[in-house]
Coordinates of C-alpha atoms in Angstrom, one line a residue:
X532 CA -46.7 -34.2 -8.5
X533 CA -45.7 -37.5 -7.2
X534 CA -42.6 -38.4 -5.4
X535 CA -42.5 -41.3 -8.7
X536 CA -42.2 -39.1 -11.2
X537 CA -39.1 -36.9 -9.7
X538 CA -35.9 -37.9 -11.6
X539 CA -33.3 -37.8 -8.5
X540 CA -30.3 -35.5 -9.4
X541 CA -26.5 -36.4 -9.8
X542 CA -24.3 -37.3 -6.3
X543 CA -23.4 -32.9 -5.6
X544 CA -19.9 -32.1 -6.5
X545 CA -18.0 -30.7 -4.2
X546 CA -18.4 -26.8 -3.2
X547 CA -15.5 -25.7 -4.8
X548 CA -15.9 -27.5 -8.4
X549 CA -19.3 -25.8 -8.6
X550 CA -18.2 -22.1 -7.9
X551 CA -15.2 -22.6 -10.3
X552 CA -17.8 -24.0 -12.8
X553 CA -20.5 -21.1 -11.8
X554 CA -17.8 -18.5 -12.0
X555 CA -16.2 -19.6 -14.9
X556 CA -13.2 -17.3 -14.1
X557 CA -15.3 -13.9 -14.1
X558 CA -14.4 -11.9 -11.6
X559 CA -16.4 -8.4 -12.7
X560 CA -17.4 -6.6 -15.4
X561 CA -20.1 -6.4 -18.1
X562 CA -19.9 -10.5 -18.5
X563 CA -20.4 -10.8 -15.3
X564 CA -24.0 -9.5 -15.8
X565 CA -24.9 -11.9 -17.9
X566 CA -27.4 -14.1 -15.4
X567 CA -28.5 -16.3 -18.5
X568 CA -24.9 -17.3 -19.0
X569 CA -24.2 -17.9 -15.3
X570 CA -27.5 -20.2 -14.8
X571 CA -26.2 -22.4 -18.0
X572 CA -22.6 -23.0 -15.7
X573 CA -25.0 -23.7 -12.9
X574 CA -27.1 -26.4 -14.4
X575 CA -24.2 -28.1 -16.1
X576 CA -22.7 -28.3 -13.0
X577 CA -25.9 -30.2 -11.4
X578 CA -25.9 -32.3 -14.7
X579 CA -29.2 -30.9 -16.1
X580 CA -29.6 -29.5 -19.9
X581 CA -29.2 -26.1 -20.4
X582 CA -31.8 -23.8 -20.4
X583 CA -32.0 -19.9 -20.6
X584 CA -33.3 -18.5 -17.8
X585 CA -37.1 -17.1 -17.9
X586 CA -40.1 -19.9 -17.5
X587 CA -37.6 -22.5 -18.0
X588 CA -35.9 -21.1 -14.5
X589 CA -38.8 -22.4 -12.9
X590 CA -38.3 -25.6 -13.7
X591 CA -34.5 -25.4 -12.1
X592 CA -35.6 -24.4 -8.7
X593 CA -38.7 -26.8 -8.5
X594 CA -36.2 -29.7 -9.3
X595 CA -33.6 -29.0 -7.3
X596 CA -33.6 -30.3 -3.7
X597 CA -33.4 -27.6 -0.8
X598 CA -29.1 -27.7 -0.1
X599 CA -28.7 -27.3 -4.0
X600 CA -31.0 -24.3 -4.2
X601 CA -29.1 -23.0 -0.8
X602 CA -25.6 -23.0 -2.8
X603 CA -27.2 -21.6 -5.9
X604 CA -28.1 -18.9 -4.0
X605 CA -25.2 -18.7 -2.0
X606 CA -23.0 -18.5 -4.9
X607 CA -25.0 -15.9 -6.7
X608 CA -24.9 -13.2 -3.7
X609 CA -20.8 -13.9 -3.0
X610 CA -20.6 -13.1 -7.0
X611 CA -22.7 -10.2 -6.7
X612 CA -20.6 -9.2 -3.6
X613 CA -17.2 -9.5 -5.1
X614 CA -16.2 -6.4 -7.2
X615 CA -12.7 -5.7 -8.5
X616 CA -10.2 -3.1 -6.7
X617 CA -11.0 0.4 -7.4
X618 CA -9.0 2.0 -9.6
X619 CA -7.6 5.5 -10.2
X620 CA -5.8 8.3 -12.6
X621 CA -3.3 10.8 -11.9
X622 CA -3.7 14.2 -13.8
X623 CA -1.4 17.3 -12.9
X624 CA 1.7 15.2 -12.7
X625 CA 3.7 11.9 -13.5
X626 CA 2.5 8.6 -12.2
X627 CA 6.0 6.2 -12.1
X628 CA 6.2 2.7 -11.7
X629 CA 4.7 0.8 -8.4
X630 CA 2.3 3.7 -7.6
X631 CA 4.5 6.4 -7.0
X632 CA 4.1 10.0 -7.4
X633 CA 7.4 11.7 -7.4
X634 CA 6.7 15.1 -7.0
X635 CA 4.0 17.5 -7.7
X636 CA 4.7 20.7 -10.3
X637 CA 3.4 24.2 -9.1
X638 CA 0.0 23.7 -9.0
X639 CA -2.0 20.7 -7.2
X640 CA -2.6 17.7 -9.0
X641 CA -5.7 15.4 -8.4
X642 CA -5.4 11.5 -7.7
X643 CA -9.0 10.2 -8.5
X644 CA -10.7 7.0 -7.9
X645 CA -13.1 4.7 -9.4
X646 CA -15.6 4.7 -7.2
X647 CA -15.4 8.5 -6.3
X648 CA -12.9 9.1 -3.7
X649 CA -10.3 11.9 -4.6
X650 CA -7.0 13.0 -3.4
X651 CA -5.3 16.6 -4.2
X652 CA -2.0 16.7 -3.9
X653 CA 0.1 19.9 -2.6
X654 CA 2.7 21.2 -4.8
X655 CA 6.2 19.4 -4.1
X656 CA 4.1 16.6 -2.5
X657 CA 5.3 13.5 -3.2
X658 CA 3.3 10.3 -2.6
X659 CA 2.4 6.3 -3.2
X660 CA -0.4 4.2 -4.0
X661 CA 1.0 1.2 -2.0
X662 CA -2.2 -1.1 -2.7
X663 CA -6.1 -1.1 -4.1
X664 CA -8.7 -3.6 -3.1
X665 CA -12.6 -3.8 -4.0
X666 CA -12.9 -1.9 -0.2
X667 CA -11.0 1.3 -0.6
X668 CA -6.6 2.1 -0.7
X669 CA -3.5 2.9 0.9
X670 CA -2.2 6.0 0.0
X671 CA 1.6 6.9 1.8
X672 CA 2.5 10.6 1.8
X673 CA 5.7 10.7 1.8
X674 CA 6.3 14.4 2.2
X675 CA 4.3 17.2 1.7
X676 CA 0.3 18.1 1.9
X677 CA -2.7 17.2 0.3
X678 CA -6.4 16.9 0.6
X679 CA -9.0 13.9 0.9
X680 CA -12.2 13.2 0.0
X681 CA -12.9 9.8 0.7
X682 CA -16.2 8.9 -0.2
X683 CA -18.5 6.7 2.3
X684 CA -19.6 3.3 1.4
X685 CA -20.6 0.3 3.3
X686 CA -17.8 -1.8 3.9
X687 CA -14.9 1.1 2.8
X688 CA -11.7 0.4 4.1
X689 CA -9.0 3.6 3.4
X690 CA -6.3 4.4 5.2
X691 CA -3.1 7.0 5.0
X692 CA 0.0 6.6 6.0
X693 CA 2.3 9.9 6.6
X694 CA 5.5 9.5 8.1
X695 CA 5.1 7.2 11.2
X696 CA 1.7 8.1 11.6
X697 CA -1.5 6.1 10.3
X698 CA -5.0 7.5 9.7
X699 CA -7.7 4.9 9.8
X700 CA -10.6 6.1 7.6
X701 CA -14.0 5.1 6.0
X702 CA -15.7 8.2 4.5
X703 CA -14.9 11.6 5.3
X704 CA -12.3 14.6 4.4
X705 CA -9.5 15.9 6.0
X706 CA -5.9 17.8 5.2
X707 CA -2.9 15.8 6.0
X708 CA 0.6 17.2 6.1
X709 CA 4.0 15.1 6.7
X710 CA 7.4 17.2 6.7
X711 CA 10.0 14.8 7.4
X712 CA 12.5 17.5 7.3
X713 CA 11.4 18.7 10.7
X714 CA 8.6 15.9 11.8
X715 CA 5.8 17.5 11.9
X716 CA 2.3 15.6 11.1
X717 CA -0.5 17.5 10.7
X718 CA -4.2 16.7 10.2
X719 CA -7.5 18.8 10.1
X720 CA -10.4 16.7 9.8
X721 CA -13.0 18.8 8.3
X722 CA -15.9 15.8 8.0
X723 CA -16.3 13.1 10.1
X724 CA -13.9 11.1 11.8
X725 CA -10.7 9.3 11.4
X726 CA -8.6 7.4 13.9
X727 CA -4.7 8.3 14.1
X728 CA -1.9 6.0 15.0
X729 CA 1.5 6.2 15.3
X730 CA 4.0 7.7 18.1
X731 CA 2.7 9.4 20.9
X732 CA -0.9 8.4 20.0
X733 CA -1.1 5.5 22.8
X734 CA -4.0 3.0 21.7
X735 CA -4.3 5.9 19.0
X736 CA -6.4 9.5 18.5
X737 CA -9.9 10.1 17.3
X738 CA -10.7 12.8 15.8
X739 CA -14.2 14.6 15.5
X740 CA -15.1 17.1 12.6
X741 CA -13.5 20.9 13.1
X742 CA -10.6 19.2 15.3
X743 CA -6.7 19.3 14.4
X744 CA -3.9 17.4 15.5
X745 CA -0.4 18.5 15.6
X746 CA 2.4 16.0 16.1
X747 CA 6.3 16.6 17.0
X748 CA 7.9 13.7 17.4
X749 CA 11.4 15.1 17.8
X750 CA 10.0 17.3 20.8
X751 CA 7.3 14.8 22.3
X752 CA 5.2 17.3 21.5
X753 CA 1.2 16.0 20.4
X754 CA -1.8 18.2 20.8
X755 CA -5.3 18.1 19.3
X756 CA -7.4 21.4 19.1
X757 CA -11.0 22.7 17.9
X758 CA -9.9 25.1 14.9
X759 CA -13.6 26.1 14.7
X760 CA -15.6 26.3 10.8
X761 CA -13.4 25.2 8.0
X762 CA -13.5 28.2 5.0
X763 CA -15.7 28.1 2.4
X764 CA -11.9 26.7 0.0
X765 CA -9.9 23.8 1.6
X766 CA -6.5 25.3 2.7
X767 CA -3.6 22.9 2.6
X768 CA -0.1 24.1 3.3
X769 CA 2.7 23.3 0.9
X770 CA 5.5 21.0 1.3
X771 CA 8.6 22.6 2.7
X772 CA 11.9 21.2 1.0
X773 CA 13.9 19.6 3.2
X774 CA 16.8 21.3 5.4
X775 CA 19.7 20.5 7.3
X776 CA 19.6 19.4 11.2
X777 CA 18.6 22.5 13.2
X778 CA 17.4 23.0 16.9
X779 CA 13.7 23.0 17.2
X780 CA 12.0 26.2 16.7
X781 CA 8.5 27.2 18.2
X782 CA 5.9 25.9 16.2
X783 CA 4.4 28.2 13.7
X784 CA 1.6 28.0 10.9
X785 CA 3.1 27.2 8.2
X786 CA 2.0 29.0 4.6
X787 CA -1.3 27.5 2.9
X788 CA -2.5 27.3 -0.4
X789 CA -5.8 26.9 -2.2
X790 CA -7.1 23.9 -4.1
X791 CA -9.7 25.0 -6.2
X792 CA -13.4 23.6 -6.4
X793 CA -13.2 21.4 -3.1
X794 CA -15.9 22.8 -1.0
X795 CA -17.8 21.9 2.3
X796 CA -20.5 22.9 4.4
X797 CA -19.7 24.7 7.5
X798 CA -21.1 23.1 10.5
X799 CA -22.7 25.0 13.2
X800 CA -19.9 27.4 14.9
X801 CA -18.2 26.7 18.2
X802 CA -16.3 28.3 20.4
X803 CA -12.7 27.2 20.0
X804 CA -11.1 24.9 22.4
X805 CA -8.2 22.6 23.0
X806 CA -8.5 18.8 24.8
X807 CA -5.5 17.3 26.6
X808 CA -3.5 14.2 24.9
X809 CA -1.3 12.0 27.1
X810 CA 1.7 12.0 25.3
X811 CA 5.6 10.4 26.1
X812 CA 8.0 12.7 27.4
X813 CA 10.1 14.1 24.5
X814 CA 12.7 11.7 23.3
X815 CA 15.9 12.4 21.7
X816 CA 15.9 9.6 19.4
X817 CA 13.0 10.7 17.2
X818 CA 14.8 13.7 16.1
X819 CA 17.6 11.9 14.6
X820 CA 17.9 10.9 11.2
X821 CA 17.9 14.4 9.5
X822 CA 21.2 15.1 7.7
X823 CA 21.7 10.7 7.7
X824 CA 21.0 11.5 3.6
X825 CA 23.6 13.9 2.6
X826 CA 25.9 12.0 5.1
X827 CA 25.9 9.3 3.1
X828 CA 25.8 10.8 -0.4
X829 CA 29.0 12.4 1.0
X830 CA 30.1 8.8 2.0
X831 CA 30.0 9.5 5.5
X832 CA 28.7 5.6 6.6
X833 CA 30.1 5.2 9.8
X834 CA 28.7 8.2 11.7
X835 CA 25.0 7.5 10.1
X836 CA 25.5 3.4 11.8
X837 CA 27.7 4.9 14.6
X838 CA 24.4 7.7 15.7
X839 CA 21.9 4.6 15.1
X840 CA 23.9 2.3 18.1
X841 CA 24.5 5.6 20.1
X842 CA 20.5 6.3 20.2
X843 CA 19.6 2.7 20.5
X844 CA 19.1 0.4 17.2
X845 CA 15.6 -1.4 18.5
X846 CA 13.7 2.1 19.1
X847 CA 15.2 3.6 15.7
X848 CA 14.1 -0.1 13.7
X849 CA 10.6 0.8 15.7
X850 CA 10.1 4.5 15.2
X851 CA 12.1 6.0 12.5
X852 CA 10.1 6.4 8.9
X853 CA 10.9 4.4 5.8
X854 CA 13.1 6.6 4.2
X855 CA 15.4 7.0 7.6
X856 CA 15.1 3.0 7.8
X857 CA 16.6 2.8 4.0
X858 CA 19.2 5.3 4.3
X859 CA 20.4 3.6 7.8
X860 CA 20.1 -0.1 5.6
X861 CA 22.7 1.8 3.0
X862 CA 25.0 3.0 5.4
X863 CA 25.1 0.0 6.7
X864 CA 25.7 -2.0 3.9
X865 CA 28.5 0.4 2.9
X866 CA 30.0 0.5 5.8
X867 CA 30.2 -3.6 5.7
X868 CA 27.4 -3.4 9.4
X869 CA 25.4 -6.7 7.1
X870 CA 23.6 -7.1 10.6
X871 CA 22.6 -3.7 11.2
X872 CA 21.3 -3.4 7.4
X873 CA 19.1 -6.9 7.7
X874 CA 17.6 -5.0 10.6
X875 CA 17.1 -2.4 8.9
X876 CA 15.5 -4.0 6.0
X877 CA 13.3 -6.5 7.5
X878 CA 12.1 -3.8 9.8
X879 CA 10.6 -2.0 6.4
X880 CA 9.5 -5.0 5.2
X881 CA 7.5 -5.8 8.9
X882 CA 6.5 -2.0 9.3
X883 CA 5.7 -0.7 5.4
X884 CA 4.4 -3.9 4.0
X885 CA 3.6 -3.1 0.3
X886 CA 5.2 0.0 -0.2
X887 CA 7.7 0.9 -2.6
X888 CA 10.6 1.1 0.6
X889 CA 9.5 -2.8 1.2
X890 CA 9.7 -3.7 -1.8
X891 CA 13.4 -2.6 -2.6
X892 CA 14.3 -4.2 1.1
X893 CA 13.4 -7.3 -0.4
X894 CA 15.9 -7.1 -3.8
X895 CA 18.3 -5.8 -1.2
X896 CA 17.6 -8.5 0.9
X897 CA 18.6 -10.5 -1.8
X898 CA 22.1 -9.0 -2.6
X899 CA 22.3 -8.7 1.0
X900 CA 22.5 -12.7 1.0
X901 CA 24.7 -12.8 -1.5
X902 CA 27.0 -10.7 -0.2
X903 CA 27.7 -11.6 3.0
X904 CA 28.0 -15.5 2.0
X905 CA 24.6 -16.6 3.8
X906 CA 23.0 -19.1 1.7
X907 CA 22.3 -18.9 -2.2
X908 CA 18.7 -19.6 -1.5
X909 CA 18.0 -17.3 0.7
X910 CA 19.1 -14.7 -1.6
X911 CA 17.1 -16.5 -4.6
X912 CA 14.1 -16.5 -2.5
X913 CA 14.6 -12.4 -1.8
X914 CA 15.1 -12.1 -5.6
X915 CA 11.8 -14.2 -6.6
X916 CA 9.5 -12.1 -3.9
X917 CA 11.1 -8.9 -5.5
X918 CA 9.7 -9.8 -9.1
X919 CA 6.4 -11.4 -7.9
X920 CA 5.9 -8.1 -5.7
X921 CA 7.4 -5.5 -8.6
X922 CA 7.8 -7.5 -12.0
X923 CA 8.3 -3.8 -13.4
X924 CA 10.2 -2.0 -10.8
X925 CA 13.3 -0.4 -11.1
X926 CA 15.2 -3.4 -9.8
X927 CA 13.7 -6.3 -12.0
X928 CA 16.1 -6.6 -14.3
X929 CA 19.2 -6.7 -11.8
X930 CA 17.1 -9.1 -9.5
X931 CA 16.2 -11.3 -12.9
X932 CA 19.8 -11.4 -13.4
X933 CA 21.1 -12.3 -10.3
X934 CA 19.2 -14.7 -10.4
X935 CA 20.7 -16.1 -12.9
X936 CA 23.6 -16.2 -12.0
X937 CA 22.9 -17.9 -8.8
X938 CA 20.8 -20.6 -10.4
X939 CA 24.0 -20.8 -13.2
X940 CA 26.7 -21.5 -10.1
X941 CA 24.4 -23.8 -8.3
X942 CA 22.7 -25.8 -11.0
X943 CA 24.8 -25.1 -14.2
X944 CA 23.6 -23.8 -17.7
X945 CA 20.8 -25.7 -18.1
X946 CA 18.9 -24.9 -15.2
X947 CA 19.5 -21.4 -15.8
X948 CA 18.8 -21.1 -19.4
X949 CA 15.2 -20.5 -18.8
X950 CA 15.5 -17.8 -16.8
X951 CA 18.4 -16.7 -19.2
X952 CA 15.9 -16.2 -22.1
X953 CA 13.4 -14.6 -19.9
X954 CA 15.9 -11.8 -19.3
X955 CA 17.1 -11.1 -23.3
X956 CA 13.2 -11.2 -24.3
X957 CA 13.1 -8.5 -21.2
X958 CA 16.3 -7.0 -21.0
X959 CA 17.9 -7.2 -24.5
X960 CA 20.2 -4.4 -23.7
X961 CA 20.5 -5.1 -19.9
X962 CA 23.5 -5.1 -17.4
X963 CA 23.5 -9.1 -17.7
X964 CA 22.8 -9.4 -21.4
X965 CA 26.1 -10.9 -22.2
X966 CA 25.8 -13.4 -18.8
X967 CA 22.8 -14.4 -20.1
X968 CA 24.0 -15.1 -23.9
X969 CA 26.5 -17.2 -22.5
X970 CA 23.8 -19.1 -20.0
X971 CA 22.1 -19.9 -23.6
X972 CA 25.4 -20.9 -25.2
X973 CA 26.2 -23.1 -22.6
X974 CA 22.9 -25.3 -22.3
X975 CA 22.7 -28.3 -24.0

């Protein structure tokens, strides 16, 4: 065919017009299947009549010049690369708000995953889903055991945070323990490998199939050892309940139990054996934080702030696990330390990014601005991040209304009338209710 007869297309539109136009705001799914209905997008975009794809598809690539035909295929393998975040149930016990397991009845219960990967978690266990992506999760064990099967695909990104400690993973199973009560981590890696980070790790661990690791932070004590064939049932030990400061004791095993129908192939036996870590000489400052929780249900402030300057603030902000970090933010706060508890809280905030702990640093952030007569924006800006982050959590309506408030000193009533309607359509019954009534009352 002649050069003549060629009809020359339209000026292209620029890159990002045609994928909004070729996407058409699918992002998975059945609909996203549909190639006819993604060709049509396609050919609109590039100004020519529709036609269903088949013979008439033809036509489309003949006519269109080489860099069009590049971004039509371009397009079509990023959309067939792009997948939505996997996605999971919780059977055996409650799922709360933001991803967090609370605790785990008498027997296991089983956190499963879209795409195959599953989690059982020991009883008294309690854990979080801190975030989901198309590439795999971030699970935070919190206290207590459980096992994982994380299954291998290309691209899988997992990882598993317990205590201070972070295990890198891609596809493989292992048992995982965390006992804040005593800081212990423990980890068996029955297939695969993993990576481990987290104090007295260095440049961090790697572990092979058949090895363990066992971590004391409060003694500086870290030592990885060949356990030889896992048994024919996964043994995970339960979670201890937590109990009051105590010297440290020798380390022994602790009690296992069984979760049913997870089984693995032994690999060939070896002889067991016992590698060398390079680990920091024991440091006093890990241990502390143990009995900081009753101390300050007891309202016992001072001494919790007064240990945290005796051991030395910057290693505690860099070391100590999220729920030592909050309850050193609180006795802070209460004991009227506002520097030590914005430490505190930005230190979760750097340190557990999307977790639940982060997320109430932020609201707390928030009040914390308020409070100590830094500026009202600040404190607006903590309370907006706290409802983008958790529009549901257990702080949204005290954040919504606060923010409220603030807007209603600053601006007057009709700049926070808005935001007073949003909270009765939210909160009809809620702590600010009658504020925001009078918000509504007040606007012109």
């Amino acid at each position: 065919m002649g050069d003549s007869k060629r009809r020359p297309l339209p000026s292209p539109q620029p890159l990002s017009a045609l994928a909004a136009r070729f996407t058409d705001g699918h992002t998975g799914g059945p609909a996203e299947r549909d190639v006819g209905a993604r060709w049509d997008r396609l050919r609109i975009a590039l100004g020519k009549p529709t036609a269903r794809p088949g013979r008439r598809r033809v036509g489309l690539f003949l006519g269109m010049s080489g860099g069009a035909l590049a971004l039509a295929t371009a397009l079509l393998i990023w959309l067939r690369w792009q997948g939505p975040p996997v996605t999971y149930v919780l059977a055996g016990a409650a799922l709360g708000g933001d991803g967090y397991i609370a605790g785990v009845a008498a027997a296991p219960a089983a956190l499963t995953f879209s795409e195959g990967t599953k989690v059982d978690l020991a009883p008294g266990s309690r854990a979080v889903v801190v975030a989901t992506d198309r590439h795999g999760a971030r699970v935070r064990l919190e206290d207590g055991g459980a096992h994982f099967s994380v299954v291998h695909r290309p691209r899988a990104r997992w990882a598993v945070d317990a205590g201070p400690f972070t295990v890198q993973v891609i596809g493989t199973t292992f048992d995982v323990r965390w006992s804040g009560s005593d800081d212990l981590f423990e980890i068996h890696l029955l297939v695969g490998s993993v990576h481990v980070h987290g104090p007295l790790t260095g440049d961090g661990v790697t572990l092979q199939a058949g090895e363990k690791l066992q971590a004391r932070v409060n003694q500086g004590m870290l030592r990885v050892e060949r356990v030889g064939a896992p048994s024919a049932a996964i043994s995970l030990p339960a979670a201890r309940t937590p109990t009051a400061l105590a010297p440290p004791k020798p380390f022994t095993p602790p009690s296992a139990f069984l979760v049913p129908s997870v089984r693995t192939a032994a690999p060939p036996p070896r002889a067991p054996h016992s590698r060398a870590v390079a680990v920091a000489s024991p440091s006093p400052t890990l241990a502390i934080g143990q009995s900081w929780r009753q101390r300050v249900a007891s309202g016992d402030f001072r001494s919790v702030v007064a240990e945290a300057e005796e051991q030395g603030l910057v290693i505690c902000l860099k070391m100590l696990p999220d729920d030592r970090l909050g309850t050193l933010a609180d006795a802070a706060r209460y004991s009227g330390r506002a520097d030590i508890a914005s430490d505190a809280l930005s230190a979760l905030r750097e340190r557990f990014p999307g977790s639940p702990a982060a997320r109430r640093a932020a609201f707390l952030l928030g009040r914390l601005a308020e409070e100590s007569g830094q500026s009202p924006s600040l404190g607006l800006r903590w309370y907006e991040m706290y409802l983008t982050e958790a529009p549901n959590g257990s702080y949204a309506s005290e954040a919504l209304g606060r923010q409220m408030l603030v807007v209603n000193r600053q601006s007057g009533a009709a700049a926070a009338s808005a935001l007073a309607r949003q909270y009765l359509r939210l909160f009809p019954s809620g702590a600010y209710a009658a504020e925001a009534e009078s918000v509504v009352a007040g606007a012109p």
